[in-house]
Amino acid sequence: MDDLRDKYISAISSASDEAVLEDLRVQAVGKKGEVSLKMRELGKMTPEERQVAGPALNALKDEINSALAAKKVALADAALNERLKTEWLDVSLPARERRVGTIHPVSQVSEEVTAIFADMGFAVAEGPQIESDWYNFDALNIPGHHPARAEMDTFYTHRKDGDNRPPHVLRTHTSPVQIRSMEAQGAPIRVICPGRVYRADYDQTHTPMFHQVEGLAIDTDISMANLKWVLEEFCRAFFEVDGVELRFRASHFPFTEPSAEVDIRCSWEGGTLKLGEGDDWLEILGSGMVHPKVLEAGGIDPAKYQGFAFGMGIDRIAMLKYGIPDLRAFFDSDLRWLRHYGFPALDQPSLQGGLSR
C-alpha cells in the first residue's frame, strides 16, 4: 500500500492538466483501478487480516481522492490566472460609447417633420383618435355612399341594439383635427396634424394602425403656388436632397378642390432608390385647395378665406428615407430591428444641427 500511495501521490502532484488527472483517477480508484482491485481482495482474507487491511485501504482511497480534488482546484486556478493575464482591463480608461435607449423611426420622422414645418410657421395640432362620424366624414364633405365609410374599410365602435345616436369610428385620417382646429382658432391658421390613424388593411405596405401627418394653411390670399412651394421646401429638407423635383397630377379628394397627387422624381438604378434624379416618379402624398364646404363646416367664411391642405403617411416616408422594406416590421417589437434602424435617444432633429445623424 505504501508503494501505491507513493506512486499515485507523486503522479498526481506532477499532473500537467485535467485530462492527465482524470486518467490517474481511473487507474487508481476507478472500477478497475489498482486500489479498487485491492479492496476486492478483502473478501479472501481472514477476519483478523480484514480488520487491518480494510481501514488502511479506505484511508489510501480517501488520501488519493483528496489529492485529486486538490490538484484539480490548483489546475483550475492556474488556468484562470493565465486567462486573466490576457483579459485585463484598465478601469481608469474612459468607458466605451453606448446608446442610452433607441428612438423608433416613426418617432424620429415625426420629430423631423415637426422641425421642418415649425420653421415654416406651422403649429402642431392634436385631436382624439376616436371620432364622431360627423368629424371624420360629414364635415370633410365625404358623402354617405363613399367607399371609405364602409365597414370593410373603417373601424366602427360597438353600439347596443336600438342605439340611434350617430356612430363613432377610429379616425381614418387626421383631417378631423383640421376641422377642430378651424372651429377653435378660426382663420388665418397654419397647422400640421400628426398622429395615429386606423384603416382595415394589412399587407407589406399597409397596417391597420399607421401614422399620418396632415397640413392646413388658410388665409385671404393663399393659392396652389404656396402649396407647391411648401411641399418642395419640405421634401428638400426632409430627404436632404437639393435637386428635388415634384410633379402634381390632377386627382379627386372630397375635401379639396382642385386636388392633386404629388410625385417626386427618382431612379431605381441597381435596385436602390435615389430621389431627385432619374426618369421615374414616386407618389408620396395627396394635396389640394380646401373645399368651400369644409371651410363652412369649420366655421370659416369661404367667400373671404381660402387655403390648402395636404397629407402623407409618416411610416411611408420613413421607409423611403431610411430604406425600410416592410411596413409591418415597424410594429414587430424586434429589438434587433430597432437597434439597426433606430436613432440615438439624445439626438434632437433640427434644421441647423441636422435631421438624421
Coordinates of C-alpha atoms in Angstrom, one line a residue:
M1 CA 0.0 0.0 0.0
D2 CA 2.9 2.4 0.7
D3 CA 4.2 1.7 -2.9
L4 CA 0.7 2.5 -4.3
R5 CA 0.4 5.7 -2.2
D6 CA 3.9 7.0 -3.3
K7 CA 3.2 6.1 -6.9
Y8 CA -0.1 8.0 -7.3
I9 CA 0.5 10.9 -4.9
S10 CA 3.7 11.6 -6.9
A11 CA 1.9 11.3 -10.3
I12 CA -1.0 13.5 -9.2
S13 CA 1.4 16.1 -7.9
S14 CA 3.1 16.3 -11.3
A15 CA 0.0 16.2 -13.5
S16 CA 0.0 18.9 -16.1
D17 CA -3.7 19.1 -17.0
E18 CA -7.1 17.8 -16.1
A19 CA -7.0 15.1 -18.8
V20 CA -3.9 13.5 -17.2
L21 CA -5.5 13.9 -13.8
E22 CA -8.6 12.0 -15.0
D23 CA -6.5 9.2 -16.3
L24 CA -4.8 8.8 -12.9
R25 CA -8.1 8.8 -11.1
V26 CA -9.3 5.9 -13.3
Q27 CA -6.0 4.0 -12.8
A28 CA -6.1 4.4 -9.1
V29 CA -9.7 4.4 -7.8
G30 CA -11.8 3.6 -10.9
K31 CA -13.9 0.4 -11.1
K32 CA -10.8 -1.5 -12.3
G33 CA -8.2 0.7 -10.6
E34 CA -5.4 -0.7 -8.5
V35 CA -6.9 0.4 -5.2
S36 CA -10.3 -0.9 -6.2
L37 CA -8.9 -4.3 -7.1
K38 CA -7.1 -4.4 -3.7
M39 CA -10.4 -3.7 -2.0
R40 CA -12.0 -6.7 -3.8
E41 CA -9.3 -8.9 -2.2
L42 CA -10.6 -8.2 1.3
G43 CA -13.2 -11.0 0.8
K44 CA -10.4 -13.6 0.6
M45 CA -8.8 -12.5 3.9
T46 CA -9.4 -13.8 7.3
P47 CA -11.4 -11.5 9.7
E48 CA -8.2 -10.6 11.5
E49 CA -6.5 -9.5 8.2
R50 CA -9.5 -7.6 7.1
Q51 CA -9.5 -5.6 10.3
V52 CA -6.0 -4.3 9.5
A53 CA -6.2 -4.1 5.6
G54 CA -9.7 -2.6 5.4
P55 CA -9.1 0.7 7.2
A56 CA -5.7 1.1 5.5
L57 CA -7.2 0.7 2.0
N58 CA -10.1 3.2 2.8
A59 CA -7.5 5.7 4.2
L60 CA -5.4 5.2 1.0
K61 CA -8.5 5.7 -1.2
D62 CA -9.5 8.9 0.7
E63 CA -6.0 10.3 0.5
I64 CA -5.8 9.7 -3.3
N65 CA -9.3 11.3 -3.8
S66 CA -8.3 14.3 -1.7
A67 CA -5.1 14.7 -3.7
L68 CA -7.0 14.5 -6.9
A69 CA -9.5 17.2 -5.8
A70 CA -6.8 19.5 -4.5
K71 CA -4.8 19.2 -7.8
K72 CA -8.0 19.8 -9.9
V73 CA -8.6 23.1 -8.0
A74 CA -4.9 24.1 -8.4
L75 CA -5.1 23.4 -12.2
A76 CA -8.3 25.5 -12.5
D77 CA -6.8 28.4 -10.6
A78 CA -3.7 28.3 -12.8
A79 CA -5.8 28.3 -15.9
L80 CA -7.9 31.3 -14.6
N81 CA -4.7 33.2 -13.8
E82 CA -3.4 32.7 -17.3
R83 CA -6.8 33.8 -18.7
L84 CA -6.8 36.9 -16.5
K85 CA -3.4 37.9 -17.8
T86 CA -4.8 38.2 -21.3
E87 CA -8.1 39.7 -20.4
W88 CA -7.2 42.6 -18.1
L89 CA -8.9 45.9 -18.4
D90 CA -7.7 49.3 -17.2
V91 CA -10.8 50.6 -15.4
S92 CA -9.4 54.1 -15.3
L93 CA -9.8 54.5 -19.1
P94 CA -13.0 56.2 -20.5
A95 CA -15.9 53.9 -20.9
R96 CA -17.0 52.6 -24.4
E97 CA -19.7 54.7 -26.0
R98 CA -23.1 53.1 -25.6
R99 CA -26.5 54.1 -26.7
V100 CA -28.9 55.2 -23.9
G101 CA -32.1 53.8 -25.4
T102 CA -33.1 53.9 -29.1
I103 CA -35.7 56.1 -30.8
H104 CA -38.2 54.4 -33.1
P105 CA -38.0 55.5 -36.8
V106 CA -41.7 56.7 -36.6
S107 CA -40.9 58.9 -33.6
Q108 CA -37.7 60.2 -35.3
V109 CA -39.5 61.1 -38.5
S110 CA -42.4 62.7 -36.6
E111 CA -39.8 65.0 -34.9
E112 CA -38.1 65.7 -38.2
V113 CA -41.4 66.6 -39.9
T114 CA -42.4 68.8 -37.0
A115 CA -39.0 70.6 -37.1
I116 CA -39.3 71.4 -40.8
F117 CA -42.8 72.7 -40.7
A118 CA -42.2 74.6 -37.5
D119 CA -39.5 76.5 -39.4
M120 CA -42.2 77.5 -41.9
G121 CA -44.5 78.8 -39.2
F122 CA -46.8 75.7 -38.7
A123 CA -48.0 74.9 -35.2
V124 CA -48.8 71.3 -34.1
A125 CA -52.5 70.4 -33.5
E126 CA -53.8 67.2 -31.9
G127 CA -57.2 65.6 -31.5
P128 CA -59.0 62.4 -30.3
Q129 CA -58.4 59.1 -32.0
I130 CA -62.0 58.0 -31.5
E131 CA -64.0 60.5 -33.6
S132 CA -67.7 61.1 -34.4
D133 CA -69.0 60.2 -37.8
W134 CA -69.5 63.9 -38.4
Y135 CA -65.9 65.0 -37.8
N136 CA -64.4 62.0 -39.6
F137 CA -66.7 62.1 -42.7
D138 CA -69.5 64.6 -42.9
A139 CA -67.5 67.7 -42.1
L140 CA -64.9 66.7 -44.7
N141 CA -67.5 66.6 -47.5
I142 CA -67.4 62.7 -47.6
P143 CA -70.9 61.6 -48.7
G144 CA -72.7 58.7 -47.1
H145 CA -72.2 56.4 -50.1
H146 CA -68.4 56.9 -50.2
P147 CA -66.5 53.6 -50.0
A148 CA -64.3 54.9 -47.1
R149 CA -67.4 54.8 -44.9
A150 CA -67.9 51.0 -45.5
E151 CA -67.3 48.7 -42.6
M152 CA -64.7 46.8 -44.6
D153 CA -62.5 49.9 -44.6
T154 CA -63.3 51.6 -41.4
F155 CA -63.4 50.5 -37.7
Y156 CA -66.7 51.5 -36.1
T157 CA -67.2 51.3 -32.4
H158 CA -69.8 48.9 -31.0
R159 CA -73.3 50.2 -30.4
K160 CA -76.1 48.5 -28.5
D161 CA -79.2 47.4 -30.3
G162 CA -81.7 50.3 -30.6
D163 CA -79.0 53.0 -30.2
N164 CA -79.8 55.5 -32.9
R165 CA -77.1 58.0 -32.0
P166 CA -74.5 58.9 -34.7
P167 CA -71.7 56.2 -34.8
H168 CA -68.2 56.7 -33.7
V169 CA -65.1 55.5 -35.5
L170 CA -61.4 55.0 -35.1
R171 CA -60.3 58.0 -37.2
T172 CA -59.3 57.1 -40.7
H173 CA -57.1 60.2 -41.1
T174 CA -56.0 63.2 -39.1
S175 CA -58.3 65.5 -41.1
P176 CA -60.8 65.8 -38.2
V177 CA -58.1 67.6 -36.3
Q178 CA -58.2 70.3 -39.1
I179 CA -61.9 70.8 -38.5
R180 CA -61.5 71.0 -34.7
S181 CA -58.6 73.5 -35.2
M182 CA -60.7 75.7 -37.5
E183 CA -63.5 75.7 -35.0
A184 CA -61.2 76.6 -32.1
Q185 CA -58.9 79.1 -33.8
G186 CA -60.7 80.4 -36.9
A187 CA -58.7 82.0 -39.7
P188 CA -56.0 82.7 -40.5
I189 CA -54.5 79.4 -39.4
R190 CA -51.4 77.3 -40.2
V191 CA -51.1 73.9 -38.5
I192 CA -49.9 70.3 -39.0
C193 CA -51.8 67.4 -37.5
P194 CA -49.6 64.3 -36.8
G195 CA -50.9 61.2 -35.2
R196 CA -52.2 57.6 -35.3
V197 CA -54.9 56.6 -37.8
Y198 CA -56.8 53.3 -38.4
R199 CA -58.0 51.5 -41.5
A200 CA -58.9 47.9 -42.1
D201 CA -56.0 46.8 -44.3
Y202 CA -52.9 44.7 -43.7
D203 CA -50.0 43.8 -46.1
Q204 CA -46.4 44.8 -46.8
T205 CA -47.3 48.5 -47.3
H206 CA -50.5 48.7 -45.2
T207 CA -51.2 48.1 -41.5
P208 CA -54.5 48.5 -39.5
M209 CA -52.8 51.3 -37.5
F210 CA -50.3 53.7 -39.0
H211 CA -49.2 57.3 -38.6
Q212 CA -50.1 60.3 -40.7
V213 CA -49.4 64.0 -40.8
E214 CA -51.6 66.5 -42.5
G215 CA -51.1 70.2 -43.0
L216 CA -53.6 73.1 -43.3
A217 CA -53.0 76.7 -44.2
I218 CA -55.8 79.2 -44.5
D219 CA -55.7 83.0 -45.2
T220 CA -57.1 85.5 -47.6
D221 CA -54.5 85.2 -50.4
I222 CA -53.3 81.6 -50.4
S223 CA -53.0 79.7 -53.7
M224 CA -51.7 76.5 -55.2
A225 CA -48.4 78.3 -55.7
N226 CA -48.0 78.5 -52.0
L227 CA -48.8 74.8 -51.6
K228 CA -46.2 73.9 -54.3
W229 CA -43.5 75.9 -52.5
V230 CA -44.3 74.5 -49.1
L231 CA -44.1 70.9 -50.4
E232 CA -40.9 71.5 -52.3
E233 CA -39.2 73.0 -49.3
F234 CA -40.4 70.2 -47.1
C235 CA -39.1 67.5 -49.5
R236 CA -35.8 69.3 -50.0
A237 CA -35.3 69.5 -46.2
F238 CA -36.7 66.1 -45.2
F239 CA -34.9 63.9 -47.9
E240 CA -31.8 66.2 -47.6
V241 CA -31.6 66.4 -51.4
D242 CA -31.2 69.9 -53.0
G243 CA -32.4 68.9 -56.5
V244 CA -35.9 67.9 -55.6
E245 CA -38.4 67.9 -58.5
L246 CA -42.1 67.4 -57.8
R247 CA -44.9 66.6 -60.2
F248 CA -48.6 67.5 -59.5
R249 CA -51.2 65.2 -61.0
A250 CA -54.9 66.1 -61.1
S251 CA -56.9 63.8 -58.7
H252 CA -60.0 63.9 -56.6
F253 CA -60.5 64.1 -52.9
P254 CA -63.9 65.0 -51.4
F255 CA -62.3 67.6 -49.0
T256 CA -60.2 69.5 -51.6
E257 CA -61.0 71.2 -54.9
P258 CA -58.8 71.2 -57.0
S259 CA -57.0 68.1 -55.8
A260 CA -53.5 66.8 -56.8
E261 CA -51.4 63.7 -56.1
V262 CA -47.8 64.7 -55.7
D263 CA -44.9 62.6 -57.2
I264 CA -41.2 63.0 -56.7
R265 CA -38.6 62.3 -59.4
C266 CA -36.4 59.3 -58.6
S267 CA -34.4 56.4 -60.0
W268 CA -34.2 52.7 -59.1
E269 CA -30.8 52.1 -60.6
G270 CA -29.2 48.9 -59.2
G271 CA -32.3 48.3 -57.1
T272 CA -31.5 51.4 -54.9
L273 CA -33.9 54.3 -54.7
K274 CA -32.4 57.7 -55.3
L275 CA -34.5 60.8 -55.1
G276 CA -34.1 63.9 -57.2
E277 CA -32.7 62.1 -60.2
G278 CA -33.6 59.6 -62.9
D279 CA -36.7 59.2 -65.1
D280 CA -39.1 57.5 -62.7
W281 CA -41.7 59.1 -60.4
L282 CA -42.9 58.0 -57.0
E283 CA -46.1 59.1 -55.4
I284 CA -45.5 60.5 -51.9
L285 CA -48.7 62.5 -50.8
G286 CA -52.0 64.0 -51.7
S287 CA -52.9 67.7 -51.6
G288 CA -55.2 70.4 -52.8
M289 CA -57.2 73.6 -52.1
V290 CA -59.6 73.2 -49.2
H291 CA -63.2 72.6 -50.4
P292 CA -65.6 75.5 -49.5
K293 CA -67.9 73.1 -47.7
V294 CA -65.1 72.0 -45.5
L295 CA -64.3 75.6 -44.6
E296 CA -68.0 76.1 -43.8
A297 CA -68.0 73.0 -41.6
G298 CA -65.1 74.5 -39.7
G299 CA -66.9 77.8 -39.2
I300 CA -64.8 79.8 -41.7
D301 CA -66.3 82.0 -44.5
P302 CA -65.3 80.6 -47.9
A303 CA -66.1 83.9 -49.6
K304 CA -63.3 85.6 -47.6
Y305 CA -60.8 82.8 -46.9
Q306 CA -59.2 80.0 -48.9
G307 CA -56.3 77.7 -48.2
F308 CA -54.5 74.4 -49.0
A309 CA -54.3 71.1 -47.3
F310 CA -52.0 68.0 -47.7
G311 CA -51.5 64.6 -46.1
M312 CA -48.8 61.9 -46.1
G313 CA -48.0 58.7 -44.2
I314 CA -45.2 59.1 -41.7
D315 CA -44.4 55.4 -41.9
R316 CA -44.2 55.6 -45.7
I317 CA -41.8 58.5 -45.9
A318 CA -39.7 56.8 -43.2
M319 CA -39.5 53.7 -45.4
L320 CA -38.4 55.9 -48.3
K321 CA -35.8 57.9 -46.5
Y322 CA -34.2 55.1 -44.4
G323 CA -34.6 52.2 -46.8
I324 CA -37.0 50.1 -44.7
P325 CA -38.6 47.4 -46.9
D326 CA -41.6 46.2 -44.9
L327 CA -44.1 48.4 -43.0
R328 CA -45.2 45.5 -40.8
A329 CA -41.7 45.5 -39.2
F330 CA -42.5 48.8 -37.6
F331 CA -44.8 47.0 -35.2
D332 CA -43.0 43.7 -34.5
S333 CA -41.2 44.9 -31.4
D334 CA -38.0 43.3 -32.6
L335 CA -35.1 44.8 -30.7
R336 CA -32.5 43.8 -33.3
W337 CA -34.5 45.7 -35.9
L338 CA -34.8 48.7 -33.7
R339 CA -31.1 48.7 -32.9
H340 CA -30.4 48.7 -36.7
Y341 CA -33.0 51.3 -37.8
G342 CA -33.3 53.3 -34.5
F343 CA -31.7 56.6 -33.6
P344 CA -29.7 57.8 -30.6
A345 CA -32.1 58.9 -27.8
L346 CA -30.3 62.2 -27.1
D347 CA -30.1 63.5 -30.7
Q348 CA -32.8 66.1 -31.3
P349 CA -33.6 66.7 -35.0
S350 CA -33.2 70.3 -36.1
L351 CA -32.6 72.1 -39.4
Q352 CA -29.4 73.7 -38.0
G353 CA -27.9 70.6 -36.4
G354 CA -29.1 68.1 -39.0
L355 CA -32.3 66.0 -39.1
S356 CA -30.8 62.5 -39.2
R357 CA -27.3 61.9 -37.7

